[in-house]
Amino acid sequence: MALIPFDDRDGEIWWDGKLIPWRDAQLHVLSHGLHYASAVFEGERAYDGHIFKLREHTERLIESGRILGFEIPFSAEQIDTACVATLAANGLTDGYVRPLAWRGTEQLSVSAQQTSIHLMVACWPWPNLFGADRLSGVRLAMATWKRPHPETAPTRSKAAGLYMIGTMAKHDAEAAGYSDALMLDWRGQVSEATGANIFFVIDGALHTPIPDCFLDGITRRTVIALAKRRQIDVIERAIMPDEMAGASEVFLAGTAAEVTPVREIGDLSFTPGRITETLLGDYEALVRMAPDQVAARLNA
Ligand code: PMP
């Protein structure tokens, strides 16, 4: 399938307070965000016209900027409104929404105190990160790149710079014929895939790593709540790679990946089973509920 470059599409993009034509949303090459990765972003999904957990994404975006030392010059209400308006302006009810905040052009040095902070929101159709055949399970390679210590990188921020690790790991995996990479952390513990958290079914319970050096995904938290509702035990703990052989089912959870079964990790094979299917179905039903029903369902 031929890829259409992102700057060769039509539509509208929200930029610093207003919607502008997609093709006019051009950035100067001497922007701090481009040179020094002083940028944070979100990945959201709209289903049937509602952006799932919009406020949680907006709050994480604001917090991601604060961790990098900047304040996005829009309130959470304004950012929510911008996301909804962008979706509507592009005539989408289902799709992926991408807000991004970055440092501007006033200074181009490690010090960036004088830079202005910008915000844009774009959206586009994006059915699933792993495509339509994901239900039979994706194959993960073991990455050689590791998730860094939280004193080495701003690991709680959805910071653009952290994605260089993911891109390198994912490219290695793709070159070896896999769909994605499973990364260990700096201690050698299982952490996450390049854009999604990971869950293991072991002896009927759901096990997932403690997110102390990678994103505590909004989908991850949602899946945990859905599992508890089904009386499935959820155990958040350090998981070592040699324990993965004892898992009967494995799946990924993320906004773009949604709930995606895993059928291989390196030499290990898994068969998507009942717990994965149940949570996948519960997640698909939940995201299509109206926002007040979502809250009621998860708090029940
Ligand atoms: N880890 C990484 C590296 C990610 O990019 C994402 C996607 N934002 C996640 C985990 C899952 O987060 P969420 O469920 O909030 O999308």
XYZ file of N, CA and C and ligand atoms in Angstrom, residues 43 57 60 147 158 163 192-197 215-220 253-256, ligand 1:
82
model
N -1.662 10.457 22.069
C -2.292 9.646 21.040
C -3.645 9.254 21.585
N -6.181 12.040 28.733
C -5.102 12.304 27.768
C -4.630 13.754 27.882
N -2.566 14.232 30.913
C -1.216 13.656 30.751
C -0.356 14.542 29.855
N 14.510 0.217 28.312
C 13.856 1.391 28.900
C 14.785 1.949 29.986
N 5.168 11.663 28.183
C 5.072 11.135 26.817
C 5.862 12.100 25.935
N 10.920 8.388 22.215
C 10.508 7.526 21.102
C 11.654 7.158 20.175
N 7.677 -3.017 28.284
C 6.537 -2.724 27.403
C 6.971 -2.909 25.959
N 6.002 -2.856 25.055
C 6.311 -2.826 23.621
C 6.619 -1.374 23.256
N 6.844 -1.091 21.973
C 7.306 0.267 21.632
C 6.190 1.314 21.713
N 4.929 0.883 21.729
C 3.839 1.856 21.839
C 2.653 1.293 22.585
N 2.891 0.329 23.462
C 1.779 -0.290 24.197
C 2.320 -1.030 25.416
N 1.495 -1.159 26.428
C 1.849 -1.934 27.624
C 1.554 -3.410 27.385
N 5.444 4.449 30.563
C 4.100 5.018 30.715
C 3.124 4.039 31.372
N 2.390 4.568 32.340
C 1.269 3.833 32.918
C 0.081 4.136 32.000
N -0.043 3.376 30.936
C -0.985 3.711 29.870
C -2.423 3.839 30.346
N -3.138 4.691 29.664
C -4.562 4.879 29.961
C -5.313 3.587 29.603
N -4.893 2.934 28.538
C -5.509 1.649 28.164
C -5.159 0.582 29.200
N -3.919 0.603 29.663
C -3.479 -0.333 30.715
C -4.395 -0.224 31.926
N -1.727 -3.593 25.273
C -2.814 -2.633 25.487
C -2.275 -1.222 25.289
N -2.898 -0.498 24.396
C -2.508 0.890 24.146
C -3.577 1.555 23.302
N -3.556 2.862 23.263
C -4.587 3.570 22.503
C -4.587 3.151 21.039
N -3.398 3.160 20.413
C -3.321 2.807 18.989
C -3.455 1.300 18.800
N 3.864 2.864 26.151
C 4.234 3.638 25.117
C 5.687 3.785 24.815
C 3.290 4.284 24.337
O 3.655 5.053 23.300
C 1.915 4.106 24.634
C 0.882 4.792 23.797
N 0.634 6.095 24.285
C 1.571 3.294 25.724
C 2.567 2.683 26.449
C 0.132 3.066 26.084
O -0.434 4.239 26.567
P -1.974 4.573 26.362
O -2.726 3.354 26.743
O -2.205 5.700 27.295
O -2.159 4.919 24.944
